[in-house]
């Protein structure tokens, strides 16, 4: 309580005395005293203050202090103001005082303000003026009552809205649940009547919507009550009628007419027209109706009772209970007479009885009436017959016939004479009439065509397109397409400006892809080196300064984009304009063209090199030589190299099929490494991405098949939960671990999860065989056929094991085990897979590996023999998968490559290779040329002689480049445009090469076919073309020459083909005739079939040109997508570099001195335990080289650090500080998570991890 002055205390004492005296005026006077420091007091309510404060003083059993008086007076003043506002009818003042915190009222809601006001005014009126003011309790009671009323109304409105929503959903169960809500206030709601409630309420709601015109009209509470009451009434009525009808049917079966008549008169059944005298007739008629309706074998107990609104009430004859839900149709009794059928029978019997009584009363009159009617009818019929017979009907008919004949013959003769007299006029009129009809039809047809001219044009275009498609189909599929069809599509052989632009763009994209690949490879190598350096930093093997230095170097390479450091300027080095350098460049271009197109040299060179250099050689030279298979030509040639090398290795090094699995062949390793990167990585993402992501997202996954691991995890969990050391031994054998039922239970759960997960992986793999890269599938096919050829006696099972080892174990298995290493899943920089996830993936990979290899569990894995049956079934599925994977076409068919492809290609092949790879390849070829080419006439010897000795880097690139300051000049890159030195196309006109002669003839013949209108090849070659066709040909030749002069060097055509293509039309005819005679002499064409073979070759070239354009377009799209992926990979590597940079900066910050002074803070509480106490608690296991008897002299001080979760452990022996150890709580949790039970402190003391965590939780973390 704050300090009070003597004046305040004296004023408080006076107030208490005034309250005790009981005089309201004195009390108010003392309360208004300024020395008391109380809130404002209103004198007109003095009685209220006196009464309430006296009551409070009595409750306290003593005097009130100043604070209690302040609170009480403040609340009473607020109550007085509320009473005055109620009396004055001032709602605003009332609300302001009601929500005043001094009032202290609870649960006051603003939306109920008016209702509070009205309720309190009503209470005040009921009390009258003689009862005085309303007290605080009265106000709180009124507020609570209003809140309860509002809540009740809200609940009732909510219940009505729920009922209407249930009706809209059309579900009787939901309607019943809503009707049963207590807030709805509905009575007599019964479960069996639920469908009837729903039906009647839905009908009432629909009727209300139609009546009001509001589709969203809802039923009100009174309407719902009426619907419920009507449904109950209908149910009771239907129940009574159904029970009465059942009694009637039973009486009919018993055959007692009196009993039947008695139950028919039951008022509950409400049958009409029952006459007691007709009891026997009722019995007979009802028995007949029941017999007609009887169905043999009908033993069902449910009978329907149709209502007027179309619904039915179903009554059970055995339980006498009814329902509004229709039972199954086979449960309905079809032999039971319904109320309507009984009423119909009664009506008929009663009507027959009434008629019989009527006839009996008037039988004489009826007989007399019938006799008179029959006599009248007979007399009438007789009179008609007599009258007809008396007339001359036949004569009348005959006279009429003669007259009609005469008149018709006369009219005919007159018309015939008229036509004969006017024969010419009739012919003229007929001609004019036919002309008018034909003209009208023509004009109508013309107007129709003019009105639908757009449709006519579309139809004509459709027919022309169809004709063009038919011609092209004939060109493609016909064995000998006619010349007229070939002429229509010969223009497709012309190279347009778009073709040249596309080829140039394709070359640019290929160059960019190769440079990006090299840049990313260099960046990845630097990142790997940085990773190793940081790892060594952690182990204190190198200094932090070395890491920082390499990080700065890595950042510099990021900023300079790496690839810019390796691009050699085109005006320097090999591409300078000196003759010597130009000859050296051409010699290298000839050499690398030979190596690229003749894979036998590189295949032999791989096996001539040492094993440890093969991988580096393959990645550094061969992949550069084939541009990383960036287009279909390089992909085809690279596959030829792989095939040749694999066949050579199996032929020379493999003694049995199993050697491929155990020996790790070089070619297989290189093939897998190449196709698992780039596009192969995308394939792995498509095949395994989803299933691996499912495993990573499942945080509860835990698969362990090692009984010892499961046993230790169980022990750790028990110790962590109980805080007591387990009595079970920690180190056990698998057999001892399996002896525990809990271990067996956990092992069974893990195995079931493992089988389910393995099945998902296999389904994903087997269903995605088309996503496996073509190169891997083709090499699997080559491996299979080569093994079958060399080992014909080997079983199919052994062959499939080897092929499965390539497809699964080498290609797919690493991605399953380590998806983060192959970018199968997206991982943030610096993050990695959790241990349970990696263990689960490893278990799945092991099971799939056993299935692919046909292995079973035995020996140390005897507890897994239960999986052997599943492995056998999965192995058969793997064999089917391998068989489907090997069904691929040959590379020639896949890539559409043949021996003429390089000759007809617009662009020359280019490779991008570093200077070091260029010189290294030259040196290796010189060193092993005798083994690569035993024959001295081999082209390889001639090319190596042209090159001479391997040059140095300075000789190759020039001094001005060597002094530019690059760190590694061997990484500088050059581009080589490959050419064939031994190509058959020469620059003279003799054309000794058969292939060049055939290509030149086809090209000139294609130009002749386009610009000569002859119908046959003989006419085209012998007759001259019209002048306008020659002029059109001349314009095309001029345009072609202009385009060739503007093309870059890689796209320029060969000079011999270019020269022949620009000849005039007549000279081309002469050259073609001369070439045809030479080709006929060589047996390549025949004149007796009008050189149809040459026309067929042109048709094939047209088709191949179209396929080439399509493949070029697809290849450009693929290269652009590859560039995007490479850019994304570059960004990822840059993020890795930034992450490493941040890490090293953090290391520097930690090594820097702490700028904060170590002030005198409050000392943290610490724990002191002797080693003996910790040994007794189970936390300490042992201390090396110290007997247990000395444990009481060792003291461990555990002090919490400034950072949460850090503890300083200080060991003392005989009071002397020995060693200190920083303990991290997160490290303990990680060790516990990984299943480590015992850890070392100070490299001497062994402690139980679980019990140490329990101790820290209990003493420091309050867990």
Tab-separated table of C-alpha atoms in Angstrom, residues 355-581:
chain	number	residue	atom	x	y	z
A	355	UNK	CA	-78.053	-53.961	-58.715
A	356	UNK	CA	-79.466	-57.341	-57.828
A	357	UNK	CA	-81.880	-55.790	-55.375
A	358	UNK	CA	-82.891	-53.186	-57.981
A	359	UNK	CA	-83.620	-55.813	-60.663
A	360	UNK	CA	-85.615	-57.874	-58.233
A	361	UNK	CA	-87.853	-54.901	-57.451
A	362	UNK	CA	-88.566	-53.999	-61.192
A	363	UNK	CA	-88.330	-57.289	-63.086
A	364	UNK	CA	-91.753	-56.986	-64.912
A	365	UNK	CA	-91.112	-53.474	-66.165
A	366	UNK	CA	-87.661	-54.434	-67.454
A	367	UNK	CA	-89.032	-57.391	-69.441
A	368	UNK	CA	-91.717	-55.224	-71.102
A	369	UNK	CA	-89.173	-52.508	-72.045
A	370	UNK	CA	-86.758	-54.989	-73.587
A	371	UNK	CA	-89.554	-56.546	-75.722
A	372	UNK	CA	-90.633	-53.177	-77.143
A	373	UNK	CA	-87.069	-52.167	-78.068
A	374	UNK	CA	-86.316	-55.445	-79.810
A	375	UNK	CA	-89.549	-55.210	-81.874
A	376	UNK	CA	-88.763	-51.674	-83.013
A	377	UNK	CA	-85.285	-52.587	-84.215
A	378	UNK	CA	-86.520	-55.619	-86.158
A	379	UNK	CA	-89.293	-53.665	-87.904
A	380	UNK	CA	-86.899	-50.851	-88.896
A	381	UNK	CA	-84.391	-53.205	-90.476
A	382	UNK	CA	-87.115	-55.042	-92.404
A	383	UNK	CA	-88.512	-51.801	-93.894
A	384	UNK	CA	-85.088	-50.720	-95.196
A	385	UNK	CA	-84.484	-54.034	-96.912
A	386	UNK	CA	-87.901	-54.003	-98.569
A	387	UNK	CA	-87.399	-50.461	-99.922
A	388	UNK	CA	-84.048	-51.297	-101.497
A	389	UNK	CA	-85.398	-54.373	-103.166
A	390	UNK	CA	-88.267	-52.408	-104.592
A	391	UNK	CA	-86.050	-49.847	-106.415
A	392	UNK	CA	-84.212	-50.308	-109.796
A	393	UNK	CA	-80.747	-50.000	-108.505
A	394	UNK	CA	-78.990	-52.060	-111.192
A	395	UNK	CA	-80.569	-50.155	-114.064
A	396	UNK	CA	-79.577	-46.807	-112.607
A	397	UNK	CA	-75.991	-47.859	-112.279
A	398	UNK	CA	-75.800	-49.106	-115.871
A	399	UNK	CA	-77.236	-45.903	-117.396
A	400	UNK	CA	-74.783	-43.744	-115.446
A	401	UNK	CA	-71.851	-45.776	-116.644
A	402	UNK	CA	-72.764	-45.502	-120.353
A	403	UNK	CA	-73.163	-41.746	-120.105
A	404	UNK	CA	-69.841	-41.148	-118.390
A	405	UNK	CA	-68.027	-43.243	-121.042
A	406	UNK	CA	-69.505	-41.368	-123.956
A	407	UNK	CA	-68.622	-37.976	-122.513
A	408	UNK	CA	-65.015	-38.924	-121.723
A	409	UNK	CA	-64.379	-40.335	-125.218
A	410	UNK	CA	-65.708	-37.179	-126.849
A	411	UNK	CA	-63.459	-34.906	-124.753
A	412	UNK	CA	-60.407	-37.014	-125.568
A	413	UNK	CA	-60.990	-36.889	-129.351
A	414	UNK	CA	-61.377	-33.124	-129.296
A	415	UNK	CA	-58.136	-32.629	-127.341
A	416	UNK	CA	-56.250	-34.961	-129.690
A	417	UNK	CA	-57.338	-33.055	-132.792
A	418	UNK	CA	-56.268	-29.756	-131.159
A	419	UNK	CA	-52.747	-31.023	-130.417
A	420	UNK	CA	-52.286	-32.336	-133.970
A	421	UNK	CA	-53.286	-28.963	-135.388
A	422	UNK	CA	-50.781	-26.993	-133.199
A	423	UNK	CA	-47.791	-29.372	-133.073
A	424	UNK	CA	-45.068	-26.730	-133.841
A	425	UNK	CA	-46.383	-24.319	-131.239
A	426	UNK	CA	-46.376	-27.076	-128.608
A	427	UNK	CA	-42.707	-27.911	-129.330
A	428	UNK	CA	-41.740	-24.216	-129.078
A	429	UNK	CA	-43.559	-23.797	-125.791
A	430	UNK	CA	-41.882	-26.912	-124.329
A	431	UNK	CA	-38.434	-25.668	-125.408
A	432	UNK	CA	-39.021	-22.255	-123.783
A	433	UNK	CA	-40.303	-23.915	-120.629
A	434	UNK	CA	-37.269	-26.202	-120.386
A	435	UNK	CA	-34.935	-23.237	-121.037
A	436	UNK	CA	-36.621	-21.211	-118.319
A	437	UNK	CA	-36.387	-24.069	-115.824
A	438	UNK	CA	-32.707	-24.676	-116.630
A	439	UNK	CA	-31.888	-20.947	-116.382
A	440	UNK	CA	-33.729	-20.658	-113.085
A	441	UNK	CA	-31.823	-23.627	-111.682
A	442	UNK	CA	-28.482	-22.195	-112.914
A	443	UNK	CA	-29.126	-18.743	-111.431
A	444	UNK	CA	-30.244	-20.291	-108.158
A	445	UNK	CA	-27.033	-22.372	-108.058
A	446	UNK	CA	-24.928	-19.316	-108.961
A	447	UNK	CA	-26.469	-17.234	-106.181
A	448	UNK	CA	-25.842	-20.124	-103.747
A	449	UNK	CA	-22.156	-20.246	-104.691
A	450	UNK	CA	-21.797	-16.457	-104.416
A	451	UNK	CA	-23.437	-16.538	-101.008
A	452	UNK	CA	-21.097	-19.312	-99.786
A	453	UNK	CA	-17.911	-18.283	-101.597
A	454	UNK	CA	-15.796	-18.677	-98.393
A	455	UNK	CA	-16.986	-22.246	-97.950
A	456	UNK	CA	-16.307	-22.971	-101.624
A	457	UNK	CA	-12.754	-21.681	-101.233
A	458	UNK	CA	-12.251	-23.829	-98.139
A	459	UNK	CA	-13.567	-26.920	-99.912
A	460	UNK	CA	-11.266	-26.259	-102.878
A	461	UNK	CA	-8.348	-25.750	-100.507
A	462	UNK	CA	-9.251	-28.991	-98.754
A	463	UNK	CA	-9.275	-30.923	-102.023
A	464	UNK	CA	-6.003	-29.321	-103.149
A	465	UNK	CA	-4.456	-30.156	-99.739
A	466	UNK	CA	-5.741	-33.694	-99.997
A	467	UNK	CA	-4.243	-33.982	-103.477
A	468	UNK	CA	-0.935	-32.633	-102.147
A	469	UNK	CA	-1.041	-35.111	-99.243
A	470	UNK	CA	-1.754	-37.961	-101.626
A	471	UNK	CA	1.166	-36.883	-103.794
A	472	UNK	CA	3.470	-36.622	-100.781
A	473	UNK	CA	2.255	-39.966	-99.482
A	474	UNK	CA	3.102	-41.436	-102.882
A	475	UNK	CA	6.496	-39.721	-102.742
A	476	UNK	CA	7.224	-41.224	-99.317
A	477	UNK	CA	5.652	-44.671	-99.544
A	478	UNK	CA	5.688	-45.538	-103.257
A	479	UNK	CA	8.522	-47.781	-104.319
A	480	UNK	CA	9.007	-45.861	-107.586
A	481	UNK	CA	7.364	-42.399	-107.345
A	482	UNK	CA	6.595	-40.842	-110.756
A	483	UNK	CA	8.538	-37.860	-112.062
A	484	UNK	CA	5.492	-35.573	-111.902
A	485	UNK	CA	5.199	-36.154	-108.166
A	486	UNK	CA	8.910	-35.596	-107.561
A	487	UNK	CA	8.760	-32.302	-109.546
A	488	UNK	CA	6.074	-30.942	-107.173
A	489	UNK	CA	8.363	-31.321	-104.163
A	490	UNK	CA	11.789	-30.771	-105.745
A	491	UNK	CA	11.835	-27.171	-104.494
A	492	UNK	CA	12.178	-28.544	-100.937
A	493	UNK	CA	15.783	-29.457	-101.740
A	494	UNK	CA	16.701	-25.772	-102.126
A	495	UNK	CA	18.363	-24.253	-99.088
A	496	UNK	CA	16.489	-21.083	-98.077
A	497	UNK	CA	17.813	-18.200	-96.052
A	498	UNK	CA	15.893	-19.564	-93.068
A	499	UNK	CA	17.805	-22.842	-93.390
A	500	UNK	CA	21.142	-21.032	-93.315
A	501	UNK	CA	20.038	-18.905	-90.350
A	502	UNK	CA	18.836	-22.003	-88.504
A	503	UNK	CA	22.118	-23.806	-89.148
A	504	UNK	CA	24.088	-20.803	-87.913
A	505	UNK	CA	21.913	-20.589	-84.799
A	506	UNK	CA	22.391	-24.324	-84.222
A	507	UNK	CA	26.167	-23.947	-84.388
A	508	UNK	CA	26.011	-21.014	-81.978
A	509	UNK	CA	23.901	-22.989	-79.506
A	510	UNK	CA	26.235	-25.984	-79.708
A	511	UNK	CA	29.227	-23.753	-79.027
A	512	UNK	CA	27.422	-22.084	-76.121
A	513	UNK	CA	26.428	-25.457	-74.616
A	514	UNK	CA	29.983	-26.771	-74.782
A	515	UNK	CA	31.353	-23.609	-73.190
A	516	UNK	CA	28.711	-23.716	-70.464
A	517	UNK	CA	29.503	-27.357	-69.740
A	518	UNK	CA	33.202	-26.565	-69.424
A	519	UNK	CA	32.471	-23.541	-67.252
A	520	UNK	CA	30.249	-25.570	-64.907
A	521	UNK	CA	32.781	-28.397	-64.751
A	522	UNK	CA	35.523	-25.979	-63.722
A	523	UNK	CA	33.237	-24.291	-61.214
A	524	UNK	CA	32.212	-27.676	-59.785
A	525	UNK	CA	35.853	-28.713	-59.416
A	526	UNK	CA	36.616	-25.496	-57.523
A	527	UNK	CA	33.583	-26.013	-55.283
A	528	UNK	CA	34.638	-29.590	-54.529
A	529	UNK	CA	38.104	-28.369	-53.667
A	530	UNK	CA	36.593	-25.689	-51.428
A	531	UNK	CA	34.473	-28.329	-49.724
A	532	UNK	CA	37.562	-30.434	-49.033
A	533	UNK	CA	39.411	-27.420	-47.649
A	534	UNK	CA	36.548	-26.544	-45.300
A	535	UNK	CA	36.443	-30.179	-44.139
A	536	UNK	CA	40.177	-30.051	-43.430
A	537	UNK	CA	39.638	-26.767	-41.591
A	538	UNK	CA	37.220	-28.517	-39.281
A	539	UNK	CA	39.832	-31.167	-38.610
A	540	UNK	CA	42.542	-28.493	-38.085
A	541	UNK	CA	44.572	-29.858	-41.030
A	542	UNK	CA	45.010	-26.492	-42.808
A	543	UNK	CA	44.721	-22.897	-41.745
A	544	UNK	CA	41.722	-20.671	-42.245
A	545	UNK	CA	43.780	-18.333	-44.390
A	546	UNK	CA	44.140	-21.023	-47.086
A	547	UNK	CA	40.370	-21.495	-47.204
A	548	UNK	CA	39.764	-17.761	-47.465
A	549	UNK	CA	42.323	-17.503	-50.263
A	550	UNK	CA	40.647	-20.232	-52.292
A	551	UNK	CA	37.226	-18.695	-51.616
A	552	UNK	CA	38.403	-15.378	-53.043
A	553	UNK	CA	39.708	-17.177	-56.107
A	554	UNK	CA	36.351	-18.940	-56.508
A	555	UNK	CA	34.479	-15.624	-56.224
A	556	UNK	CA	36.701	-14.115	-58.874
A	557	UNK	CA	35.917	-16.949	-61.248
A	558	UNK	CA	32.217	-16.527	-60.584
A	559	UNK	CA	32.353	-12.873	-61.511
A	560	UNK	CA	34.413	-13.438	-64.655
A	561	UNK	CA	32.131	-16.328	-65.746
A	562	UNK	CA	35.040	-18.801	-66.098
A	563	UNK	CA	34.246	-19.455	-69.748
A	564	UNK	CA	35.615	-16.029	-70.721
A	565	UNK	CA	38.972	-17.138	-69.330
A	566	UNK	CA	39.120	-20.073	-71.735
A	567	UNK	CA	38.045	-18.459	-75.049
A	568	UNK	CA	40.925	-17.940	-77.440
A	569	UNK	CA	40.682	-14.852	-79.621
A	570	UNK	CA	40.130	-15.757	-83.235
A	571	UNK	CA	42.895	-13.439	-84.407
A	572	UNK	CA	45.529	-15.086	-82.194
A	573	UNK	CA	47.316	-18.419	-82.067
A	574	UNK	CA	46.174	-21.160	-84.457
A	575	UNK	CA	43.726	-18.922	-86.323
A	576	UNK	CA	46.201	-16.195	-87.151
A	577	UNK	CA	46.641	-15.452	-90.844
A	578	UNK	CA	50.175	-16.869	-91.140
A	579	UNK	CA	50.554	-19.745	-93.588
A	580	UNK	CA	52.368	-21.943	-91.094
A	581	UNK	CA	49.710	-21.565	-88.433
